[in-house]
Amino acid sequence: MNEWTIVLIDDEPDIREVVSLVLKDAGFAVETADNGRAGIELCESVCPQIVITDIRMPGLDGIGVLEHLKKKFPDMEVIVITAFGELDLAIRALQLDASDFITKPVSDQAIHLALKRAMERYRSRQQLKDYARFLEQENINQAKLMHRDKLISLGRLSASVVHEINNPLAGILNYAKLMIKMLKQGELDDQRRIRFAAHLNLVASEAERISTIVSSLLTFSRKNEFTITPVSMDELVERSLVLARHRLELSGIELCVHVEKEIPLFRGDFNLLQQCLINLIFNGIDAMEGGGRLGVSAAFCPESKKVSLKVSDSGTGIDAGNLEHIYEPFFTTKDEGHGVGLGLSIVFGIMERHGGGVTVDSTPGRGSTFTLEIPV
């Protein structure tokens, strides 16, 4: 037990000597002080886990020592020694969070019993603090994983989005040059004015398209901070598809979208839900290397009061042996360089935070359907 240090505070030399011997024989490291002030200074110096203090002392008494120590060192366990008949002081000490009290004359059995209780309290307190730190670190780690997954998704989106932006930019540039040329040719007649207005409308339309893409990308890239707001299913699906549509086209995948009308607003973190949807769309694309069909559908069930969002693909499907592992962090069936196995574990975590869930229906060779359910 030599890891346990005890400070003994008592103004009577005989009691200090006897109790010190008992504690040292039990394997404790013991430091002593003959008054309350000296005892507090000693505690500040050696930082013991347990303090044993007499209540009746000249100057600063044991209650004062207890109050001071608990204010400055709340984890320190304090055992008070009282005279027989001073039950009111013992109760006062317990109210101030003393772990136990011993009555004079002090017996070895009473000391050992009080120490056992104090040690159990100290260990329990430390375990609770360790567990609280663990939970805090788990939350931090989860946030890091979610952000890492988002960065991976952003990297996969980047090439597609560059093409998606370059196309309307090229259109804007060509129509702008054409309008400049028309102006240089002289005053516009009615027919040329109509063509000029049509070109100008196309420039505005393409500029708006770029703005939508950039806005969606900025929203998606925002760092994860769990923020609950009313969410529109139409907007969630549309913003996600703005970012993924070009990649679907490049992969030769037919997109089929069906969002039921009048799906009620539901509460959630738009940014995190968009991350879930894009993850599922990317997984569907990866499962259809030679092209195929990807479906995104959304509905509301009045009976269960839940909105559901389905992403289905006509790809390779998932083997039965892998289904039970797909939500585990870093589990992946993809080839190296095509994923690190974070996506579905992140989706699972995000849905749990929303009080919802994710399910999968998959047949090898016939595709997969992932369903997100969120309570309204």
CSV table of C-alpha atoms in Angstrom, one decimal:
chain,number,residue,atom,x,y,z
A,1,MET,CA,0.0,0.0,0.0
A,2,ASN,CA,3.0,2.3,-0.1
A,3,GLU,CA,1.3,4.4,-2.8
A,4,TRP,CA,-1.1,5.7,-0.1
A,5,THR,CA,0.1,8.7,1.8
A,6,ILE,CA,-1.7,9.8,5.0
A,7,VAL,CA,-1.3,13.1,6.9
A,8,LEU,CA,-2.1,12.8,10.6
A,9,ILE,CA,-3.0,16.0,12.5
A,10,ASP,CA,-3.3,15.9,16.3
A,11,ASP,CA,-2.0,18.2,19.0
A,12,GLU,CA,-1.4,15.3,21.4
A,13,PRO,CA,2.1,13.7,20.9
A,14,ASP,CA,1.0,10.3,22.3
A,15,ILE,CA,-1.9,9.9,19.9
A,16,ARG,CA,0.3,11.0,16.9
A,17,GLU,CA,2.9,8.4,17.9
A,18,VAL,CA,0.5,5.5,18.5
A,19,VAL,CA,-1.7,6.1,15.4
A,20,SER,CA,1.5,6.6,13.2
A,21,LEU,CA,2.8,3.2,14.3
A,22,VAL,CA,-0.5,1.5,13.4
A,23,LEU,CA,-0.6,3.2,10.0
A,24,LYS,CA,3.1,2.5,9.2
A,25,ASP,CA,2.6,-1.2,10.2
A,26,ALA,CA,-0.2,-1.4,7.7
A,27,GLY,CA,2.1,-0.2,5.0
A,28,PHE,CA,1.0,3.5,4.7
A,29,ALA,CA,3.4,6.5,4.3
A,30,VAL,CA,2.7,8.8,7.2
A,31,GLU,CA,3.4,12.5,7.8
A,32,THR,CA,2.3,14.2,11.0
A,33,ALA,CA,1.5,17.8,12.2
A,34,ASP,CA,0.7,19.0,15.7
A,35,ASN,CA,-1.8,21.8,14.7
A,36,GLY,CA,-4.3,22.7,12.1
A,37,ARG,CA,-2.3,25.3,10.3
A,38,ALA,CA,0.8,23.1,10.1
A,39,GLY,CA,-1.4,20.3,8.9
A,40,ILE,CA,-2.8,22.3,6.0
A,41,GLU,CA,0.7,23.4,4.9
A,42,LEU,CA,1.8,19.8,5.1
A,43,CYS,CA,-1.1,18.6,2.9
A,44,GLU,CA,-0.3,21.3,0.4
A,45,SER,CA,3.3,20.0,0.3
A,46,VAL,CA,2.8,16.2,0.2
A,47,CYS,CA,-0.7,16.0,-1.4
A,48,PRO,CA,-1.9,12.9,0.6
A,49,GLN,CA,-4.9,10.9,-0.5
A,50,ILE,CA,-6.2,10.6,3.1
A,51,VAL,CA,-6.0,13.0,6.1
A,52,ILE,CA,-6.8,12.0,9.7
A,53,THR,CA,-7.4,15.0,11.9
A,54,ASP,CA,-8.5,15.6,15.5
A,55,ILE,CA,-11.5,17.9,15.9
A,56,ARG,CA,-10.6,19.5,19.2
A,57,MET,CA,-7.3,21.4,18.7
A,58,PRO,CA,-6.1,24.9,19.7
A,59,GLY,CA,-6.1,27.5,17.0
A,60,LEU,CA,-7.6,26.0,13.8
A,61,ASP,CA,-9.7,23.0,14.8
A,62,GLY,CA,-10.5,19.9,12.8
A,63,ILE,CA,-13.7,21.3,11.3
A,64,GLY,CA,-11.7,24.3,10.0
A,65,VAL,CA,-9.1,22.0,8.6
A,66,LEU,CA,-11.8,19.9,6.9
A,67,GLU,CA,-13.5,22.9,5.4
A,68,HIS,CA,-10.2,24.3,4.0
A,69,LEU,CA,-9.1,21.0,2.6
A,70,LYS,CA,-12.4,20.2,0.9
A,71,LYS,CA,-12.5,23.6,-0.7
A,72,LYS,CA,-8.9,23.3,-2.1
A,73,PHE,CA,-8.6,19.5,-2.5
A,74,PRO,CA,-12.1,18.1,-3.0
A,75,ASP,CA,-10.7,14.6,-3.8
A,76,MET,CA,-8.8,14.3,-0.5
A,77,GLU,CA,-10.5,12.0,2.0
A,78,VAL,CA,-10.7,13.3,5.5
A,79,ILE,CA,-11.3,11.2,8.7
A,80,VAL,CA,-12.0,13.1,11.9
A,81,ILE,CA,-11.2,12.0,15.4
A,82,THR,CA,-13.8,13.0,18.1
A,83,ALA,CA,-14.1,12.5,21.8
A,84,PHE,CA,-16.9,10.2,23.0
A,85,GLY,CA,-20.1,12.3,23.3
A,86,GLU,CA,-19.2,14.8,20.5
A,87,LEU,CA,-21.7,13.3,18.1
A,88,ASP,CA,-22.9,16.7,17.0
A,89,LEU,CA,-19.4,17.6,15.8
A,90,ALA,CA,-19.1,14.2,14.0
A,91,ILE,CA,-22.4,14.9,12.2
A,92,ARG,CA,-21.2,18.4,11.2
A,93,ALA,CA,-18.0,16.8,9.8
A,94,LEU,CA,-19.9,14.3,7.8
A,95,GLN,CA,-22.1,17.1,6.4
A,96,LEU,CA,-18.9,18.8,5.2
A,97,ASP,CA,-18.0,15.6,3.3
A,98,ALA,CA,-15.7,13.9,5.8
A,99,SER,CA,-15.4,10.2,4.8
A,100,ASP,CA,-15.8,8.9,8.4
A,101,PHE,CA,-15.2,9.6,12.1
A,102,ILE,CA,-13.3,7.8,14.8
A,103,THR,CA,-14.0,8.2,18.6
A,104,LYS,CA,-11.4,8.3,21.3
A,105,PRO,CA,-9.9,6.2,22.6
A,106,VAL,CA,-8.7,5.2,19.1
A,107,SER,CA,-8.7,1.5,18.4
A,108,ASP,CA,-6.7,-0.3,15.7
A,109,GLN,CA,-9.9,-1.8,14.4
A,110,ALA,CA,-11.7,1.5,14.1
A,111,ILE,CA,-8.7,3.0,12.2
A,112,HIS,CA,-8.5,0.2,9.7
A,113,LEU,CA,-12.3,0.2,9.1
A,114,ALA,CA,-12.3,4.0,8.6
A,115,LEU,CA,-9.3,3.8,6.2
A,116,LYS,CA,-11.0,1.0,4.2
A,117,ARG,CA,-14.0,3.2,3.7
A,118,ALA,CA,-11.9,6.3,2.8
A,119,MET,CA,-9.8,4.3,0.3
A,120,GLU,CA,-13.0,2.9,-1.4
A,121,ARG,CA,-14.4,6.4,-1.6
A,122,TYR,CA,-11.1,7.8,-3.1
A,123,ARG,CA,-10.9,5.0,-5.6
A,124,SER,CA,-14.6,5.4,-6.6
A,125,ARG,CA,-14.1,9.2,-7.1
A,126,GLN,CA,-11.0,8.6,-9.2
A,127,GLN,CA,-12.8,6.0,-11.3
A,128,LEU,CA,-15.7,8.4,-11.9
A,129,LYS,CA,-13.3,11.2,-13.0
A,130,ASP,CA,-11.4,8.7,-15.3
A,131,TYR,CA,-14.7,7.6,-16.8
A,132,ALA,CA,-15.8,11.2,-17.3
A,133,ARG,CA,-12.5,12.0,-19.1
A,134,PHE,CA,-12.9,8.8,-21.2
A,135,LEU,CA,-16.4,9.9,-22.3
A,136,GLU,CA,-15.1,13.4,-23.1
A,137,GLN,CA,-12.3,11.9,-25.1
A,138,GLU,CA,-14.7,9.6,-26.9
A,139,ASN,CA,-16.8,12.6,-27.9
A,140,ILE,CA,-13.7,14.4,-29.1
A,141,ASN,CA,-12.6,11.3,-31.1
A,142,GLN,CA,-16.0,10.9,-32.6
A,143,ALA,CA,-15.9,14.5,-33.7
A,144,LYS,CA,-12.5,14.0,-35.2
A,145,LEU,CA,-13.6,10.9,-37.1
A,146,MET,CA,-16.6,12.7,-38.4
A,147,HIS,CA,-14.5,15.6,-39.6
A,148,ARG,CA,-11.9,13.3,-41.1
A,149,ASP,CA,-14.7,11.4,-43.0
A,150,LYS,CA,-16.0,14.8,-44.3
A,151,LEU,CA,-12.5,15.8,-45.5
A,152,ILE,CA,-12.3,12.4,-47.4
A,153,SER,CA,-15.7,13.1,-49.0
A,154,LEU,CA,-14.6,16.6,-49.9
A,155,GLY,CA,-11.5,15.3,-51.6
A,156,ARG,CA,-13.6,12.9,-53.6
A,157,LEU,CA,-16.0,15.7,-54.6
A,158,SER,CA,-13.3,18.2,-55.5
A,159,ALA,CA,-12.5,16.9,-59.1
A,160,SER,CA,-16.2,16.5,-59.9
A,161,VAL,CA,-17.1,20.0,-58.5
A,162,VAL,CA,-14.3,21.6,-60.5
A,163,HIS,CA,-15.8,20.2,-63.7
A,164,GLU,CA,-19.2,21.2,-62.6
A,165,ILE,CA,-18.1,24.8,-62.1
A,166,ASN,CA,-15.9,24.9,-65.2
A,167,ASN,CA,-18.8,24.1,-67.5
A,168,PRO,CA,-21.0,27.1,-66.6
A,169,LEU,CA,-18.0,29.3,-66.4
A,170,ALA,CA,-17.1,28.4,-70.0
A,171,GLY,CA,-20.7,29.2,-71.0
A,172,ILE,CA,-20.6,32.5,-69.2
A,173,LEU,CA,-17.3,33.5,-70.9
A,174,ASN,CA,-18.5,32.5,-74.4
A,175,TYR,CA,-21.8,34.3,-74.1
A,176,ALA,CA,-20.1,37.4,-72.6
A,177,LYS,CA,-17.7,37.5,-75.6
A,178,LEU,CA,-20.6,37.1,-78.0
A,179,MET,CA,-22.5,40.0,-76.4
A,180,ILE,CA,-19.4,42.2,-76.5
A,181,LYS,CA,-19.1,41.4,-80.2
A,182,MET,CA,-22.8,42.2,-80.8
A,183,LEU,CA,-22.4,45.6,-79.1
A,184,LYS,CA,-19.3,46.4,-81.2
A,185,GLN,CA,-21.4,45.8,-84.4
A,186,GLY,CA,-23.5,48.8,-83.7
A,187,GLU,CA,-26.9,49.6,-82.4
A,188,LEU,CA,-29.1,46.6,-81.7
A,189,ASP,CA,-32.2,46.1,-83.8
A,190,ASP,CA,-35.2,44.3,-82.4
A,191,GLN,CA,-34.1,40.8,-83.5
A,192,ARG,CA,-30.5,41.3,-82.1
A,193,ARG,CA,-32.0,42.8,-78.9
A,194,ILE,CA,-34.0,39.6,-78.3
A,195,ARG,CA,-30.9,37.4,-78.9
A,196,PHE,CA,-28.8,39.7,-76.6
A,197,ALA,CA,-31.5,39.3,-73.8
A,198,ALA,CA,-31.5,35.5,-74.3
A,199,HIS,CA,-27.7,35.4,-74.0
A,200,LEU,CA,-27.9,37.6,-70.9
A,201,ASN,CA,-30.5,35.3,-69.3
A,202,LEU,CA,-28.2,32.3,-69.9
A,203,VAL,CA,-25.3,34.1,-68.2
A,204,ALA,CA,-27.4,34.9,-65.2
A,205,SER,CA,-28.7,31.3,-65.1
A,206,GLU,CA,-25.2,29.8,-65.3
A,207,ALA,CA,-23.9,32.3,-62.6
A,208,GLU,CA,-26.8,31.2,-60.3
A,209,ARG,CA,-25.8,27.6,-61.0
A,210,ILE,CA,-22.3,28.2,-59.9
A,211,SER,CA,-23.5,30.1,-56.8
A,212,THR,CA,-25.7,27.1,-55.8
A,213,ILE,CA,-22.8,24.7,-56.2
A,214,VAL,CA,-20.4,26.8,-54.2
A,215,SER,CA,-23.0,27.4,-51.5
A,216,SER,CA,-23.7,23.7,-51.2
A,217,LEU,CA,-20.0,22.9,-51.0
A,218,LEU,CA,-19.4,25.6,-48.3
A,219,THR,CA,-22.3,24.2,-46.3
A,220,PHE,CA,-21.0,20.7,-46.6
A,221,SER,CA,-17.5,21.6,-45.6
A,222,ARG,CA,-18.5,23.4,-42.4
A,223,LYS,CA,-16.9,21.9,-39.3
A,224,ASN,CA,-19.2,19.6,-37.3
A,225,GLU,CA,-21.0,21.3,-34.5
A,226,PHE,CA,-24.2,19.6,-33.6
A,227,THR,CA,-26.8,22.3,-34.3
A,228,ILE,CA,-30.5,21.3,-34.3
A,229,THR,CA,-32.7,23.3,-36.7
A,230,PRO,CA,-35.9,22.6,-38.7
A,231,VAL,CA,-34.9,20.6,-41.8
A,232,SER,CA,-36.7,20.4,-45.2
A,233,MET,CA,-36.3,17.1,-46.9
A,234,ASP,CA,-36.6,18.7,-50.3
A,235,GLU,CA,-33.7,21.0,-49.6
A,236,LEU,CA,-31.6,18.2,-48.0
A,237,VAL,CA,-31.9,16.0,-51.1
A,238,GLU,CA,-31.5,18.8,-53.6
A,239,ARG,CA,-28.3,20.3,-51.9
A,240,SER,CA,-26.8,16.8,-51.7
A,241,LEU,CA,-27.5,16.0,-55.3
A,242,VAL,CA,-26.1,19.3,-56.5
A,243,LEU,CA,-22.7,18.1,-55.2
A,244,ALA,CA,-23.0,14.5,-56.3
A,245,ARG,CA,-24.9,14.8,-59.7
A,246,HIS,CA,-21.8,15.4,-61.9
A,247,ARG,CA,-20.0,12.4,-60.4
A,248,LEU,CA,-23.0,10.3,-61.1
A,249,GLU,CA,-23.0,11.5,-64.7
A,250,LEU,CA,-19.2,10.8,-65.1
A,251,SER,CA,-19.8,7.3,-63.7
A,252,GLY,CA,-22.6,6.6,-66.2
A,253,ILE,CA,-25.2,6.1,-63.5
A,254,GLU,CA,-28.8,6.9,-64.0
A,255,LEU,CA,-30.3,8.9,-61.2
A,256,CYS,CA,-34.0,8.4,-60.1
A,257,VAL,CA,-35.3,10.8,-57.4
A,258,HIS,CA,-38.7,10.6,-55.7
A,259,VAL,CA,-39.5,12.9,-52.7
A,260,GLU,CA,-43.1,12.7,-51.5
A,261,LYS,CA,-45.0,15.9,-51.4
A,262,GLU,CA,-45.8,17.6,-48.1
A,263,ILE,CA,-43.2,15.8,-46.0
A,264,PRO,CA,-43.2,17.8,-42.7
A,265,LEU,CA,-40.2,19.6,-41.4
A,266,PHE,CA,-38.2,17.6,-38.9
A,267,ARG,CA,-35.6,18.7,-36.4
A,268,GLY,CA,-32.0,17.8,-37.1
A,269,ASP,CA,-28.5,19.0,-38.0
A,270,PHE,CA,-28.7,19.8,-41.7
A,271,ASN,CA,-24.9,19.6,-42.2
A,272,LEU,CA,-24.6,16.2,-40.6
A,273,LEU,CA,-27.6,14.7,-42.3
A,274,GLN,CA,-26.2,15.9,-45.7
A,275,GLN,CA,-23.0,14.1,-44.8
A,276,CYS,CA,-25.0,10.9,-44.2
A,277,LEU,CA,-26.7,11.2,-47.6
A,278,ILE,CA,-23.6,12.0,-49.5
A,279,ASN,CA,-21.8,9.1,-47.9
A,280,LEU,CA,-24.6,6.7,-49.0
A,281,ILE,CA,-24.6,8.1,-52.5
A,282,PHE,CA,-20.8,7.7,-52.8
A,283,ASN,CA,-21.1,4.1,-51.5
A,284,GLY,CA,-23.7,3.4,-54.2
A,285,ILE,CA,-21.5,4.9,-56.9
A,286,ASP,CA,-18.6,2.8,-55.7
A,287,ALA,CA,-20.8,-0.3,-55.9
A,288,MET,CA,-21.6,0.3,-59.6
A,289,GLU,CA,-18.2,0.5,-61.4
A,290,GLY,CA,-19.7,-0.2,-64.8
A,291,GLY,CA,-22.7,2.1,-64.4
A,292,GLY,CA,-26.1,1.4,-63.1
A,293,ARG,CA,-29.1,3.0,-61.5
A,294,LEU,CA,-29.2,4.9,-58.2
A,295,GLY,CA,-32.4,5.8,-56.5
A,296,VAL,CA,-33.0,8.5,-53.8
A,297,SER,CA,-36.4,8.6,-52.3
A,298,ALA,CA,-38.0,10.1,-49.2
A,299,ALA,CA,-41.3,9.7,-47.4
A,300,PHE,CA,-43.2,10.3,-44.2
A,301,CYS,CA,-45.0,7.7,-42.2
A,302,PRO,CA,-47.8,9.2,-40.1
A,303,GLU,CA,-48.2,6.1,-38.0
A,304,SER,CA,-44.6,6.0,-36.8
A,305,LYS,CA,-44.2,9.8,-37.1
A,306,LYS,CA,-40.9,9.3,-38.8
A,307,VAL,CA,-39.4,10.5,-42.1
A,308,SER,CA,-37.4,8.0,-44.1
A,309,LEU,CA,-34.7,8.6,-46.7
A,310,LYS,CA,-33.7,5.7,-48.9
A,311,VAL,CA,-30.6,5.3,-51.1
A,312,SER,CA,-30.7,2.3,-53.4
A,313,ASP,CA,-28.2,1.0,-56.0
A,314,SER,CA,-28.1,-1.7,-58.6
A,315,GLY,CA,-24.5,-2.6,-57.7
A,316,THR,CA,-22.7,-5.6,-56.3
A,317,GLY,CA,-24.6,-5.9,-53.0
A,318,ILE,CA,-23.1,-6.9,-49.6
A,319,ASP,CA,-22.2,-10.5,-48.6
A,320,ALA,CA,-24.2,-11.8,-45.6
A,321,GLY,CA,-20.9,-12.3,-43.7
A,322,ASN,CA,-20.0,-8.6,-44.0
A,323,LEU,CA,-23.5,-7.2,-43.1
A,324,GLU,CA,-22.9,-7.4,-39.4
A,325,HIS,CA,-19.6,-5.5,-39.6
A,326,ILE,CA,-20.4,-2.7,-42.0
A,327,TYR,CA,-21.0,-0.1,-39.2
A,328,GLU,CA,-17.7,-0.8,-37.5
A,329,PRO,CA,-15.1,1.9,-37.8
A,330,PHE,CA,-12.4,1.2,-40.5
A,331,PHE,CA,-14.2,-1.9,-41.8
A,332,THR,CA,-14.2,-1.8,-45.6
A,333,THR,CA,-14.6,-4.2,-48.5
A,334,LYS,CA,-13.3,-1.6,-51.0
A,335,ASP,CA,-9.9,-1.8,-52.7
A,336,GLU,CA,-7.1,0.2,-51.2
A,337,GLY,CA,-7.4,3.9,-52.1
A,338,HIS,CA,-11.1,3.7,-52.5
A,339,GLY,CA,-12.1,4.2,-48.8
A,340,VAL,CA,-11.0,3.8,-45.2
A,341,GLY,CA,-14.2,2.3,-43.8
A,342,LEU,CA,-15.4,5.4,-41.9
A,343,GLY,CA,-18.5,6.3,-43.8
A,344,LEU,CA,-21.1,3.9,-42.5
A,345,SER,CA,-19.9,4.1,-38.9
A,346,ILE,CA,-20.2,7.9,-39.1
A,347,VAL,CA,-23.7,7.5,-40.6
A,348,PHE,CA,-24.6,5.2,-37.7
A,349,GLY,CA,-23.3,7.6,-35.1
A,350,ILE,CA,-25.1,10.6,-36.7
A,351,MET,CA,-28.4,8.8,-36.8
A,352,GLU,CA,-28.0,7.7,-33.2
A,353,ARG,CA,-27.5,11.4,-32.2
A,354,HIS,CA,-30.8,12.2,-34.0
A,355,GLY,CA,-32.7,9.5,-32.1
A,356,GLY,CA,-33.1,7.7,-35.4
A,357,GLY,CA,-31.5,4.7,-37.1
A,358,VAL,CA,-30.1,3.2,-40.3
A,359,THR,CA,-31.0,-0.2,-41.8
A,360,VAL,CA,-29.8,-2.0,-44.9
A,361,ASP,CA,-31.4,-4.5,-47.3
A,362,SER,CA,-28.9,-6.1,-49.6
A,363,THR,CA,-28.6,-9.1,-51.9
A,364,PRO,CA,-25.2,-10.0,-53.4
A,365,GLY,CA,-25.3,-9.2,-57.1
A,366,ARG,CA,-28.6,-7.3,-56.9
A,367,GLY,CA,-27.7,-4.1,-55.1
A,368,SER,CA,-28.4,-2.5,-51.7
A,369,THR,CA,-30.9,-0.2,-50.2
A,370,PHE,CA,-30.0,1.9,-47.1
A,371,THR,CA,-32.8,3.5,-45.2
A,372,LEU,CA,-32.3,6.5,-42.7
A,373,GLU,CA,-35.2,7.0,-40.3
A,374,ILE,CA,-35.6,10.2,-38.2
A,375,PRO,CA,-38.4,10.9,-35.8
A,376,VAL,CA,-40.5,14.0,-36.5
